[in-house]
Coordinates of C-alpha atoms (C1' of nucleotides) in Angstrom, one line a residue:
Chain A
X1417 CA -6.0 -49.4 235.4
X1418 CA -4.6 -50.3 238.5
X1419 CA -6.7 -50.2 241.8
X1420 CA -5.0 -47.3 243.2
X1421 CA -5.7 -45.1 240.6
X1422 CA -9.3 -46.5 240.4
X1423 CA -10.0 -45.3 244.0
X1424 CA -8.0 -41.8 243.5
X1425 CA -10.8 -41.1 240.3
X1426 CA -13.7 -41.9 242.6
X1427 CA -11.8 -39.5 245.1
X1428 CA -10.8 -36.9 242.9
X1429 CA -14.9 -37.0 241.4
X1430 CA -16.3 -36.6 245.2
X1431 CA -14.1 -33.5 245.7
X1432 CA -15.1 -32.2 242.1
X1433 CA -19.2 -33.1 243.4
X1434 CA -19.2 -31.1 246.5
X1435 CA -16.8 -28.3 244.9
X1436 CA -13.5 -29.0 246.6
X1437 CA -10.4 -27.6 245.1
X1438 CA -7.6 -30.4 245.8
X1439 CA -4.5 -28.5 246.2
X1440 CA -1.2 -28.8 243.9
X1441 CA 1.2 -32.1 244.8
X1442 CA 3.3 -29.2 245.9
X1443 CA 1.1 -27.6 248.3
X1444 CA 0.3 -30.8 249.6
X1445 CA 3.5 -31.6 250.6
X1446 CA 4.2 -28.0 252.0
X1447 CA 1.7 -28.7 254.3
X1448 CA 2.4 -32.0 255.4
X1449 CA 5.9 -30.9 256.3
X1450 CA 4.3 -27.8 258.3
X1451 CA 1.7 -30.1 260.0
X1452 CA 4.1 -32.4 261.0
X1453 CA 7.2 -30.5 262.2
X1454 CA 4.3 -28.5 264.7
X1455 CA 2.9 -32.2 266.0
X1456 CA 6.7 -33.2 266.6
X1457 CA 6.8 -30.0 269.2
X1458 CA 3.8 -30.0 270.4
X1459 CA 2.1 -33.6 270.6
X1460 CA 1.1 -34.8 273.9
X1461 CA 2.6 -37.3 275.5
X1462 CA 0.1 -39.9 276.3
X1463 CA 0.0 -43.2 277.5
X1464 CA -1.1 -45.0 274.5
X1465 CA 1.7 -43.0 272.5
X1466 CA 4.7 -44.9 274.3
X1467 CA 4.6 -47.9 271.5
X1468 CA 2.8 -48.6 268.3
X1469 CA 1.3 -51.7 269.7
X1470 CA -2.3 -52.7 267.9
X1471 CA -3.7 -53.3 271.6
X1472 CA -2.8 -50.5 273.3
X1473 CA -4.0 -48.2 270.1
X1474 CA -7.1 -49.9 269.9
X1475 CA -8.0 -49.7 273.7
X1476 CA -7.5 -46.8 274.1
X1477 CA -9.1 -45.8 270.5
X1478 CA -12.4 -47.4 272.0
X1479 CA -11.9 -45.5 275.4
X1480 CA -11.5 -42.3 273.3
X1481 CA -14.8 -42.3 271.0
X1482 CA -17.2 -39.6 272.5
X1483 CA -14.8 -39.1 275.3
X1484 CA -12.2 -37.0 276.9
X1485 CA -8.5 -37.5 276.7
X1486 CA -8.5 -36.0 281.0
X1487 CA -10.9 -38.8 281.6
X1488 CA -9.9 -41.3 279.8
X1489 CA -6.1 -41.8 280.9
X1490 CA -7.3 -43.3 284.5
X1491 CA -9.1 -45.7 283.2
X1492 CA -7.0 -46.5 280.3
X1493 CA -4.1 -46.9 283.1
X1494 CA -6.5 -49.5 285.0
X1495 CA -7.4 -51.5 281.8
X1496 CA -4.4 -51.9 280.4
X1497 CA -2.9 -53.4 284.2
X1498 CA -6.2 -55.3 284.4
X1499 CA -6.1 -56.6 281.0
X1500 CA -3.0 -56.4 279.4
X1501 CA -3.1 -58.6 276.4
X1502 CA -6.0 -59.3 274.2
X1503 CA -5.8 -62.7 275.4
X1504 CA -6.4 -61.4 279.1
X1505 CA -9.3 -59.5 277.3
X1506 CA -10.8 -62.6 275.8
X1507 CA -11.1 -64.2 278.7
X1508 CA -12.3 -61.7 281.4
X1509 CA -15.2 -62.2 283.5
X1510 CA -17.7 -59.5 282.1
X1511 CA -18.8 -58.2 285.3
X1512 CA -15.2 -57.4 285.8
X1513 CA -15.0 -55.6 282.6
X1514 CA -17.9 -54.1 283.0
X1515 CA -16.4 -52.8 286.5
X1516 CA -13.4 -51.5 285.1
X1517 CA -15.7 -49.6 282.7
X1518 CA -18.2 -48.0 284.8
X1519 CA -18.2 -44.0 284.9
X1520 CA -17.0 -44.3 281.4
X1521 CA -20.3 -44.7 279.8
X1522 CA -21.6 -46.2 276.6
X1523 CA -21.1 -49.4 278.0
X1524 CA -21.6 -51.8 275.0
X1525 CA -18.3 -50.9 273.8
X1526 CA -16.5 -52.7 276.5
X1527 CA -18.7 -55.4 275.6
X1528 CA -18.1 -54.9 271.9
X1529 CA -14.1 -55.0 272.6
X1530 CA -14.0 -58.2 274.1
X1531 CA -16.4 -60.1 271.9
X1532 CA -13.3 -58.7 268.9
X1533 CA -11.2 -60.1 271.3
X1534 CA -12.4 -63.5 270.9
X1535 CA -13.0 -63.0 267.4
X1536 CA -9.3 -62.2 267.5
X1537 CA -8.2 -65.1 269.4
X1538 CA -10.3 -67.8 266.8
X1539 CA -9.7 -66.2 263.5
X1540 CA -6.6 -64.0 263.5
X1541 CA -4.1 -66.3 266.0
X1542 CA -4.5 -63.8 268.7
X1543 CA -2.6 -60.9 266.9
X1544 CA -5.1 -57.7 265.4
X1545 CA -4.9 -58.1 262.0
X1546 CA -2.6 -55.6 259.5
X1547 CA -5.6 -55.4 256.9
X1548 CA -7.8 -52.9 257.3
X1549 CA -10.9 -54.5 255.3
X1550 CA -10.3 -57.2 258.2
X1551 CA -9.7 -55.0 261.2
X1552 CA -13.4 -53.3 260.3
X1553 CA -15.2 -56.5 260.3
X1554 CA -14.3 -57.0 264.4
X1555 CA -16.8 -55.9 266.8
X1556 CA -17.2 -52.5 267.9
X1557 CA -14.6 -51.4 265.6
X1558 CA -15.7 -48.8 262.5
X1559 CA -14.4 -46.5 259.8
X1560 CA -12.5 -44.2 262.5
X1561 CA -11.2 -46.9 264.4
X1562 CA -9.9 -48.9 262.1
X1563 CA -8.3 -46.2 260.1
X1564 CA -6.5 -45.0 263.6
X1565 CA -5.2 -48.6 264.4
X1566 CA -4.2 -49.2 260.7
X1567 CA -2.6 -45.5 260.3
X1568 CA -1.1 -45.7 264.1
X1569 CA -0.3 -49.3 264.4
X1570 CA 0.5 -50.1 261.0
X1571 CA 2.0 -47.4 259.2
X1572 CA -0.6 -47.6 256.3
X1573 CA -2.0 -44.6 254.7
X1574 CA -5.8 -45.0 255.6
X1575 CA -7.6 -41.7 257.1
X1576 CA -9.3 -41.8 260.3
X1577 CA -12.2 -39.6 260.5
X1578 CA -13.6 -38.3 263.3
X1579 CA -14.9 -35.2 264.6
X1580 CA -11.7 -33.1 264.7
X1581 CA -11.0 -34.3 261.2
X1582 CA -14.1 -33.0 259.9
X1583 CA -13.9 -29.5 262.0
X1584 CA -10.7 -28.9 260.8
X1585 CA -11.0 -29.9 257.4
X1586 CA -14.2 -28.3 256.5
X1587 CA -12.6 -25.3 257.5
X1588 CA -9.6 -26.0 255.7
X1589 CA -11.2 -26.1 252.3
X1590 CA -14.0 -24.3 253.2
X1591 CA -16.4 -27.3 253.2
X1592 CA -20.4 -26.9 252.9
X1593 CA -21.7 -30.7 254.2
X1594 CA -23.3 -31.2 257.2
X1595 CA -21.0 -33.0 259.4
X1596 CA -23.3 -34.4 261.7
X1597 CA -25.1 -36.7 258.7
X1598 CA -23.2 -39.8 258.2
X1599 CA -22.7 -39.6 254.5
X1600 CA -20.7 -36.7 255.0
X1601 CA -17.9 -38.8 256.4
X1602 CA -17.0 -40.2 253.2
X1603 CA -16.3 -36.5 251.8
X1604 CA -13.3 -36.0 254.2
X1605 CA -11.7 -39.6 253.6
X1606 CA -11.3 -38.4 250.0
X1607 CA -9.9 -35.2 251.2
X1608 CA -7.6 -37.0 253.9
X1609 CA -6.9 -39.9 251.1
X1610 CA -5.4 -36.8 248.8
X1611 CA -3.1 -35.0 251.6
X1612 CA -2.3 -37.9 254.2
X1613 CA 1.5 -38.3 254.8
X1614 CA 2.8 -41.5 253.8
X1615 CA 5.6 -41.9 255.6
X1616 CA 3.6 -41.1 258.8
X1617 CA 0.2 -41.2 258.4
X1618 CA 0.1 -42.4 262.1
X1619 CA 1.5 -38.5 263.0
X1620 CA -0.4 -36.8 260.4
X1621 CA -3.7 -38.5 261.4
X1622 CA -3.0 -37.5 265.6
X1623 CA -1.3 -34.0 264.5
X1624 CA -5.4 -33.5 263.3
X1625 CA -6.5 -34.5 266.7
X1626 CA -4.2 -32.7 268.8
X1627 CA -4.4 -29.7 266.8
X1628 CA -8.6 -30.0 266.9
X1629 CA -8.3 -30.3 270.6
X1630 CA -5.8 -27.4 271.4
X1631 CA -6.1 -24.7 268.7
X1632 CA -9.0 -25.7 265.8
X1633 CA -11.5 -26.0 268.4
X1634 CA -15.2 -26.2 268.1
X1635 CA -15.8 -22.6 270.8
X1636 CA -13.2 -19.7 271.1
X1637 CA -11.7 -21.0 267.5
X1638 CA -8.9 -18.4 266.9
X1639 CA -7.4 -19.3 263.4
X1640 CA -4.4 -17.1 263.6
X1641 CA -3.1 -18.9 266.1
X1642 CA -2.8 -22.1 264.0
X1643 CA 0.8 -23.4 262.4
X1644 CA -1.4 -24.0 259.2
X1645 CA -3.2 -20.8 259.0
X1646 CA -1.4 -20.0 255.3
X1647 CA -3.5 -23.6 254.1
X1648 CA -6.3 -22.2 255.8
X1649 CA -9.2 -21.1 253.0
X1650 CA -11.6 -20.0 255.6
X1651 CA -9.3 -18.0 257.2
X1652 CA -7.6 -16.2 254.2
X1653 CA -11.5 -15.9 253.0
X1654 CA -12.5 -14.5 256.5
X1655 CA -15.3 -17.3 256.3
X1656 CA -13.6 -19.1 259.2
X1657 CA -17.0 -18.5 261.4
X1658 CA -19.4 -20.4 259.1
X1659 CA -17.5 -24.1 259.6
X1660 CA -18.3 -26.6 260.4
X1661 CA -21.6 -26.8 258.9
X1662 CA -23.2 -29.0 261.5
X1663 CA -27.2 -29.3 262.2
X1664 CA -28.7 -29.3 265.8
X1665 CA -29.0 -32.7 268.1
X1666 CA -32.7 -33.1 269.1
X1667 CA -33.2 -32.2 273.0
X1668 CA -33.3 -35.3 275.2
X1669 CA -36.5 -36.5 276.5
X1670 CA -37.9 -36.5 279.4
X1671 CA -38.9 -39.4 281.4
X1672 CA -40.2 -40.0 285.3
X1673 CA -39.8 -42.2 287.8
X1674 CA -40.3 -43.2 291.0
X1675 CA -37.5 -44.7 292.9
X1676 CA -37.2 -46.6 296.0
X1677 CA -34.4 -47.9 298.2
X1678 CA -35.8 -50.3 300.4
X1679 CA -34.1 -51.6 303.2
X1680 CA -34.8 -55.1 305.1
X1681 CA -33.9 -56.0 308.8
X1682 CA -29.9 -56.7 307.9
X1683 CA -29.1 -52.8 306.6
X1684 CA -29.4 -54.3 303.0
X1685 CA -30.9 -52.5 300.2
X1686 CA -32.9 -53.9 297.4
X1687 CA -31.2 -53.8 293.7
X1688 CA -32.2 -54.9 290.6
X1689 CA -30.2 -55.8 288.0
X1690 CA -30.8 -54.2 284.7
X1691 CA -32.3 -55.8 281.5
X1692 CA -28.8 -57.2 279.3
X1693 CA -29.5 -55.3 276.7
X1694 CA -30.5 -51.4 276.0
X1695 CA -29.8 -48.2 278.4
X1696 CA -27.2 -49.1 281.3
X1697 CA -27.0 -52.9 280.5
X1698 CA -26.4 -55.6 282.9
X1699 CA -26.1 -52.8 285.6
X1700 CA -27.3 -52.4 289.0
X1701 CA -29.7 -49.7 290.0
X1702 CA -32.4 -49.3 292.8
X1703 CA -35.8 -50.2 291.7
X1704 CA -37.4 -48.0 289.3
X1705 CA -41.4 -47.6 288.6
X1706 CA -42.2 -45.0 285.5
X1707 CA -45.0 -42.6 285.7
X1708 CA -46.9 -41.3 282.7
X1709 CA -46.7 -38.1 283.9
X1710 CA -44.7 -35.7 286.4
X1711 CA -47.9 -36.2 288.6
X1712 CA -46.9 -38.6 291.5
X1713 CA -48.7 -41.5 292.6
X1714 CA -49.7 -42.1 296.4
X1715 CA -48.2 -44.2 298.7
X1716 CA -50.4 -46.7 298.8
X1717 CA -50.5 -46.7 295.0
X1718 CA -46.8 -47.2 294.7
X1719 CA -46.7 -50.2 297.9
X1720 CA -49.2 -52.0 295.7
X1721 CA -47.2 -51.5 292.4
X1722 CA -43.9 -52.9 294.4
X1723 CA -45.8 -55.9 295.4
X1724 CA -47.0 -56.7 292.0
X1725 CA -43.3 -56.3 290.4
X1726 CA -41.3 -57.3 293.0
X1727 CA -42.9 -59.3 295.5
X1728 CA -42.6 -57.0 298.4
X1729 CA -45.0 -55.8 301.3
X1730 CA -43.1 -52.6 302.3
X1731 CA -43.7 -49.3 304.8
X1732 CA -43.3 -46.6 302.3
X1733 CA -42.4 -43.1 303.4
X1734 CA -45.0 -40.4 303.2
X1735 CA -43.6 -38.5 300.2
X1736 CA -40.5 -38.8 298.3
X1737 CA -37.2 -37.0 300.4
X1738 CA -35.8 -35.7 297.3
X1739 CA -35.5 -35.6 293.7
X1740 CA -32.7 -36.6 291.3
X1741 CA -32.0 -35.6 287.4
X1742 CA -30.2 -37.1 285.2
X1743 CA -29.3 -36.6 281.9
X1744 CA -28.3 -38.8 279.0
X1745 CA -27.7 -38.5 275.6
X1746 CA -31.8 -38.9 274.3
X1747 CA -33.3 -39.1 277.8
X1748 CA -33.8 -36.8 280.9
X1749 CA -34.5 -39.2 283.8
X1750 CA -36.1 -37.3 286.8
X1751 CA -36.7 -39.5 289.8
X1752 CA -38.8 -39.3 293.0
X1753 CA -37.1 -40.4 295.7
X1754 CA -38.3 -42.7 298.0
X1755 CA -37.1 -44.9 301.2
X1756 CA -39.1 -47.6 302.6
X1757 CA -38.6 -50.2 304.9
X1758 CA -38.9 -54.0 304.3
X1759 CA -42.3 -55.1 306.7
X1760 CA -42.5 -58.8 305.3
X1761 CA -40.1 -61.3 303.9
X1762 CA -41.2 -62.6 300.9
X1763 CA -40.1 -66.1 299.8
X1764 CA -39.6 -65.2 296.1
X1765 CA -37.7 -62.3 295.1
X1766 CA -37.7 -61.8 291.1
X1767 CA -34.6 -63.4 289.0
X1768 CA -33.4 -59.9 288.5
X1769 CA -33.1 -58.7 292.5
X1770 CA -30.4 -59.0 295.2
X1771 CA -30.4 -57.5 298.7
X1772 CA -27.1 -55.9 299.4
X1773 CA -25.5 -54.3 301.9
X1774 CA -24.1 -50.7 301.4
X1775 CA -20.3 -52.3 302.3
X1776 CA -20.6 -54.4 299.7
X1777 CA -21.9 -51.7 297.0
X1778 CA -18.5 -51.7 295.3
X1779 CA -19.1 -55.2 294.2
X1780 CA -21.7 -53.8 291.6
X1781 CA -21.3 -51.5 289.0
X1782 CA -23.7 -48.6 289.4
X1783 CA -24.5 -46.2 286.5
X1784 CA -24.9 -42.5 287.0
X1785 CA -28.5 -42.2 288.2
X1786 CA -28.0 -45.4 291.1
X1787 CA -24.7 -43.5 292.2
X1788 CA -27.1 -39.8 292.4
X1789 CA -29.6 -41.8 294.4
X1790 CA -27.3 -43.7 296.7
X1791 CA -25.6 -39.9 297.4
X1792 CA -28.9 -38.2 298.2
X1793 CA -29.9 -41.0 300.4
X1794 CA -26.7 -40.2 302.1
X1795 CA -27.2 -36.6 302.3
X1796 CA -31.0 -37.0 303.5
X1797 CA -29.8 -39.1 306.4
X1798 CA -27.4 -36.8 307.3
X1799 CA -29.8 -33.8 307.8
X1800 CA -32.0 -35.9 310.2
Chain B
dA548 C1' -30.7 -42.6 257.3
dA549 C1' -32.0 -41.9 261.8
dT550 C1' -31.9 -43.3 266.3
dG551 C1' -30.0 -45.5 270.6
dC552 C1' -26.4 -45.4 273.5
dG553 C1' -23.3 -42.1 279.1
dT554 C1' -20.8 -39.0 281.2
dG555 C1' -18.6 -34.7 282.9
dG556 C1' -17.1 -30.0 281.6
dC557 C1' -18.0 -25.6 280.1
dG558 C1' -19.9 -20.7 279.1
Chain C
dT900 C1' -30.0 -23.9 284.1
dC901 C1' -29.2 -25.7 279.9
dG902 C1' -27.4 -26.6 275.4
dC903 C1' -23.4 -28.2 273.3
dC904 C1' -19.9 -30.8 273.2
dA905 C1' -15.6 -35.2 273.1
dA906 C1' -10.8 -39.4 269.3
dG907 C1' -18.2 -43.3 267.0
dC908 C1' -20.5 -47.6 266.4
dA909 C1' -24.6 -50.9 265.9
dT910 C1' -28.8 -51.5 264.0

DNA sequence: AATGCGTGGCG
DNA sequence: TCGCCAAGCAT
């Protein structure tokens, strides 16, 4: 038997498991044709569509994963002029990667992309590899990505499941998983295995995205409206309502703290670079101190806490002049704001702590929460 | 498998 | 305001 056909049985006994009924070879290629001749009228032109080369695909792949085509393309724009080959990636300073990065958020994939960069560099002669058992094993690079480089850059038939594959598939075929459990994901590779163009799996896999973004959307879905409405059993069924099938996310917690920005007799402010791993590595933020509860310490409290940590002796405002929220994926940060003035020069300021003046703040990369403090400092001093 | 990891937009 | 989301991956 040859391996093809192996991996079409396994596919063909997932469907028959979860009760999926594969179309005929003729539908199937009805569709592709329909799918297809709608993408070449209606695709977006976007910057990482000019060419099929691996780079640009993959950067902007990375870019793309839990984020916004709008926001992405400025920042795609700048990377790519920045870094242009994956040898200009390899070798990058980090803090200027991590610069070109900030506002994107989840920040370990820029870190991820150039650490495959120098895997690339040492093991694959500096070009992204055509296999896709290879191109998965680089860093930061997984079952969607690889299948969208291999599919986009390559022309080989591999699926590339993401979110808008799953939306629009379960409805498709009128699928019962959950798609927000991680098995599920194999499920619709054996459905996109069965239907995928070959000839242009590249367009067949970004007609699903475009057509998950513009018309088979998650909120205000209107299935009539979509060129594959005839292939659509949820719609035909009237079912269309019930898919995806996709369980809640749990509510991020909360978490409070106190934050200060301290300023010394040069109009510098005290920053603190953050641990370089976990939440908002290797960034710079004002000093943070968490409470165990929303109750706030006093003043004095909080100047003998600063010594301890940092090393201080400050003049600590009476109470905090505002206070700033920010949400994250698992955690709601609330912070007590707090200005204080420097009152005595310590010799030794801890490893992790620069003073820096506010001309010089584009030096850093901030995260959310420092760039929310920083703008209600601003908006405090301007009400005085 | 479940959790950690950002941000901005929208109803 | 808040919950839900948007082209996932590492551990």
């Amino acid at each position: 038997m040859t391996k093809k056909r192996e991996q079409q049985n396994e596919t063909r006994a997932l469907l028959d498991q979860h009760g999926i009924q594969m179309w005929s070879e003729e539908k199937i290629e009805r569709f592709r044709a329909t799918l297809l001749s709608w993408y070449d009228i209606e695709k977006r032109t976007l910057p990482w569509r000019i060419s099929n080369d691996p780079y640009r695909i993959w950067v902007s792949e990375i870019m793309l994963q839990q984020t916004r085509v709008d926001t992405v393309i400025p920042y795609y724009l700048n990377f790519m002029e920045q870094f242009p080959t994956i040898k200009d990636l390899s070798q990058a300073h980090e803090d200027k990667l991590l610069k070109a990065w900030e506002g994107l958020g989840y920040y370990s994939r820029v870190r991820n992309m150039q650490k495959a960069a120098k895997q690339i560099m040492t093991d694959y002669e500096g070009e992204m590899p055509r296999d896709p058992k290879e191109i998965i094993k680089l860093s930061g690079i997984g079952p969607y990505t690889a299948g969208a480089i291999a599919s986009m850059a390559f022309d080989l038939p591999e699926p590339a499941v993401d979110g808008n594959v799953m939306r629009v598939v379960s409805r498709l075929f009128e699928i019962e998983v959950d798609i927000a459990k991680p098995a599920s994901r194999k499920i619709f590779e054996a459905v996109m295995r069965e239907i995928i163009d070959p000839y242009k799996p590249g367009d067949f896999n970004q007609a699903f995205m475009d057509l998950g973004s513009s018309i088979c959307t998650p909120k205000n879905y209107h299935p009539e409206l979509s060129p594959i409405k005839e292939f659509n059993a949820s719609y035909i069924n009237e079912t269309w309502a019930n898919y995806p099938v996709k369980s809640k996310k749990k509510k991020a917690v909360p978490v409070y703290y106190d934050g200060f920005l301290i300023e010394n007799e040069h109009g510098e402010f005290l920053l603190e670079k953050r641990p370089k791993e976990g939440l908002l590595a290797n960034m710079w933020i004002f000093p943070l101190l968490e409470e165990q509860e929303k109750e706030r310490e006093n003043t004095i409290k909080l100047q003998k806490k600063l010594k301890e940590d940092y090393s201080i002796e400050i003049r600590l405002m009476e109470k905090s002049f505002s206070e700033v929220t920010h949400i994250f994926s698992h955690l709601k940060w609330t912070i007590a704001v707090y200005y204080g003035k420097l009152s005595c020069v310590e010799k030794v300021l801890p490893e992790k702590c620069q003073w820096v003046h506010p001309d010089n703040f584009n030096e850093y990369t901030f995260p959310g929460p420092q760039t929310k403090l920083w703008q209600s400092y601003l908006a405090y001093q301007n009400m005085q």
